[in-house]
C-alpha positions as a printed Julia matrix, in Angstrom:
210×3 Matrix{Float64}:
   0.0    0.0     0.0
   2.74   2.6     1.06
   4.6    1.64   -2.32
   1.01   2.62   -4.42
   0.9    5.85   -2.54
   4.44   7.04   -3.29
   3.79   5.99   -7.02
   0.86   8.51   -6.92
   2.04  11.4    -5.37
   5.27  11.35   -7.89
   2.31  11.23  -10.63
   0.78  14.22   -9.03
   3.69  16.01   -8.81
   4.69  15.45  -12.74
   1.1   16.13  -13.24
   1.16  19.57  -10.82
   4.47  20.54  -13.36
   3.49  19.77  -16.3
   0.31  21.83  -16.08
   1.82  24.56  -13.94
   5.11  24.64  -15.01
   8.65  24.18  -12.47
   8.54  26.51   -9.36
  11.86  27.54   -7.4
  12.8   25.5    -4.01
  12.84  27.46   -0.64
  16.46  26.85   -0.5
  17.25  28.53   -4.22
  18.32  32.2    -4.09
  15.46  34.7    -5.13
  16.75  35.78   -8.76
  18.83  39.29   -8.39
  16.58  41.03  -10.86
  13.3   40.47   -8.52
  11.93  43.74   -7.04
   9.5   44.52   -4.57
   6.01  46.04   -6.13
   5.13  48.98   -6.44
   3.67  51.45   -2.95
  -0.13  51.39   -3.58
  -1.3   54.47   -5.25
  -2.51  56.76   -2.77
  -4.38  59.71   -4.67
  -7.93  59.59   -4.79
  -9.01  57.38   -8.07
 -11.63  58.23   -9.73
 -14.35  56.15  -12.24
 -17.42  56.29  -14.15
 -20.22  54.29  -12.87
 -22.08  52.17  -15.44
 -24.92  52.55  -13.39
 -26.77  55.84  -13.02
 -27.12  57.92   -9.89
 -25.23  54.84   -7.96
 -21.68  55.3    -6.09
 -19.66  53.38   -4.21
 -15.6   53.99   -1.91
 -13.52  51.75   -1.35
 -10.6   52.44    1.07
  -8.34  49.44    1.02
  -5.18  48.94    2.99
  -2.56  46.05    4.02
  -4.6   43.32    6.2
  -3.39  40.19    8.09
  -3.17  36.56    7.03
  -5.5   34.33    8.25
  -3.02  32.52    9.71
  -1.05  35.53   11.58
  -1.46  36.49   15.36
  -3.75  39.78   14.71
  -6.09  37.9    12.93
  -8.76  37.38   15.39
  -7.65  40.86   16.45
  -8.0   42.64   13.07
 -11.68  41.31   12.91
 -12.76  42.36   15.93
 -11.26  45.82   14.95
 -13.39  46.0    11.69
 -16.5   45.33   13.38
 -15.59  47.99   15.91
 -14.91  50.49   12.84
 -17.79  49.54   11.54
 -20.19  50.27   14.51
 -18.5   53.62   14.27
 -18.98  54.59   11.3
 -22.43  53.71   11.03
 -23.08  55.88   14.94
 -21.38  58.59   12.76
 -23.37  58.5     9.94
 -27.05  56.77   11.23
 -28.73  57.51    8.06
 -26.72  55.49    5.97
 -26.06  52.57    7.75
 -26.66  50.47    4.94
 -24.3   51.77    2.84
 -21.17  51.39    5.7
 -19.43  48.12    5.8
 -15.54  47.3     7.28
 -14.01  44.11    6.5
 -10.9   42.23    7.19
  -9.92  40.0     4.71
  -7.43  37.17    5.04
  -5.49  34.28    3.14
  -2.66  32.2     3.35
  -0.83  36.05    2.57
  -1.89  39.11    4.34
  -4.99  40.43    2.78
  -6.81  43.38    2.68
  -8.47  45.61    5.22
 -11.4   47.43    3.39
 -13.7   49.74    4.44
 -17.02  50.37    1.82
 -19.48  53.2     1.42
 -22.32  52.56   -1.42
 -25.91  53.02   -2.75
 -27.84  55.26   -4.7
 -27.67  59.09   -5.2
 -31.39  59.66   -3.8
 -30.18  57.83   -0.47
 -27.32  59.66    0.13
 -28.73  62.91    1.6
 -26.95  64.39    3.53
 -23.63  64.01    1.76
 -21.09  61.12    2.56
 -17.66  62.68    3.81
 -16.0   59.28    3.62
 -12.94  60.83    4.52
 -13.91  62.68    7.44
 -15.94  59.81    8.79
 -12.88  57.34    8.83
 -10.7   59.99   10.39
 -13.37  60.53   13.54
 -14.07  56.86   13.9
 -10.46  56.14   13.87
  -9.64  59.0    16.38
 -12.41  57.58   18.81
 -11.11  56.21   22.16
 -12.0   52.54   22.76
 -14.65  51.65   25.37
 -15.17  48.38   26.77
 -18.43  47.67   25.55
 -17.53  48.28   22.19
 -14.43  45.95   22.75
 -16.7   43.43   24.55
 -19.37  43.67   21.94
 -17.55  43.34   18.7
 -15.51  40.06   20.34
 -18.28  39.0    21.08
 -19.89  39.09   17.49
 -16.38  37.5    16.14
 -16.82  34.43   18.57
 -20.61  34.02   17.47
 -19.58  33.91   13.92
 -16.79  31.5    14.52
 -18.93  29.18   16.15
 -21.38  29.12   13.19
 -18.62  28.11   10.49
 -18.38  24.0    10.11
 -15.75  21.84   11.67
 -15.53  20.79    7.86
 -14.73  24.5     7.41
 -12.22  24.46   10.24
 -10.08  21.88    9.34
  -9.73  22.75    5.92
  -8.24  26.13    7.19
  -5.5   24.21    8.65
  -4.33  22.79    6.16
  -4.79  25.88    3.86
  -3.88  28.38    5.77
  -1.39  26.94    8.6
  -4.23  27.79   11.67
  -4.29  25.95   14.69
  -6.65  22.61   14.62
 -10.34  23.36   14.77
 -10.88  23.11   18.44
 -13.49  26.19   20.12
 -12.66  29.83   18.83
 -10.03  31.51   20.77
 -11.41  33.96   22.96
  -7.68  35.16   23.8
  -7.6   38.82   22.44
  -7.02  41.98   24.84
  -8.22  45.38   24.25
  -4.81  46.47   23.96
  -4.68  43.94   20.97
  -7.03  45.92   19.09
  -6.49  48.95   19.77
  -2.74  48.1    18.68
  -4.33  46.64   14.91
  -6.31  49.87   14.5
  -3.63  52.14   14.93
  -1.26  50.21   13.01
  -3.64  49.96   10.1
  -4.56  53.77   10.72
  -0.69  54.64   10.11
  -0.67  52.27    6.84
  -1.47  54.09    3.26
  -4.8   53.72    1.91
  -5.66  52.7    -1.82
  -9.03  54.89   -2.51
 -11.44  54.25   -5.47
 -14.43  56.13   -5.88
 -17.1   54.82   -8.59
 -20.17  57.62   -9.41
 -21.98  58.2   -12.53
 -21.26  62.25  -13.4
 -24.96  62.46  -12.55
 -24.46  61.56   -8.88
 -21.23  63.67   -8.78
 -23.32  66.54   -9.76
């Protein structure tokens, strides 16, 4: 049996390179011609909306892996963001939504404003709403609450789910949710990801820019 398994891993791995092609080791030296990318643009992008009267921001920054110790952490701080934004800005709840998005790499760390033209009165100041919510002091309710929303949507996802996660993303094994994140923890994420540079994209038909 252990001679039939060897046989077929060796076939998937001529299979994995002939259809993806060789990859460097972890032990070969990175080639001297490879560069880090590009900083993120930073200036305000703009573009047209195919839609009339609808817009939509997107502030996007550096995130966490799903993997990586402020993971649990950065969540909780989106949800906190979140809440504040939408306190800031009650009549457009809707539209407000933070996320923190992870993957076996650090993802992204978005914060969204959209809708329609006739439901944004008065005005979004996107801008002006992130700076306020990120300038707001942290309370422990807020802390309390928001961990307490992360654990509640942990415990919904499958075991299924769980285990796959460690094996795709290097987590722990899929025992209960770790509860094991201070309010100094946040607070530390949200200032981090305050200091990082933001990639912003605004989409509005020239109507709704009117």
């Amino acid at each position: 049996p252990s001679e039939s398994i060897t046989t077929s891993s060796l076939e998937a791995y001529r299979a994995a390179r002939r259809f993806l092609g060789s990859w460097l080791k972890s032990d070969k030296l990175v080639p001297p011609t490879f560069r880090q990318p590009d900083a993120p643009l930073t200036a305000l992008q703009l573009v047209n909306s195919p839609i009339a009267d609808a817009y939509a921001v997107r502030m996007v920054t550096r995130g966490t892996s799903r993997a990586g110790i402020d993971s649990a952490a950065c969540a909780i701080a989106a949800n906190i963001l979140e809440n504040r934004l939408k306190a800031l800005a009650p009549a457009h709840q809707e539209a407000i939504a933070v996320a923190c998005d992870t993957h076996v790499l650090p993802g992204m760390f978005m914060i969204s404003f959209s809708g329609m033209k006739q439901d944004a009165a008065p005005k979004i100041e996107a801008g002006d709403l992130v700076a306020k919510a990120f300038s707001q002091g942290m309370t422990a309710t807020e802390f309390q609450a928001a961990k307490e929303a992360y654990l509640a949507g942990r415990e919904k996802e499958s075991i299924a789910d769980r285990w796959l996660d460690v094996d795709t993303f290097k987590t722990t094994p899929p025992t209960k949710p770790s509860a094991d994140v201070s309010v100094a923890d946040v607070q530390r994420v949200l200032e981090k990801i305050q200091k990082q540079p933001f990639a912003t994209v605004v989409v509005s038909s020239p109507k709704a820019a009117s």
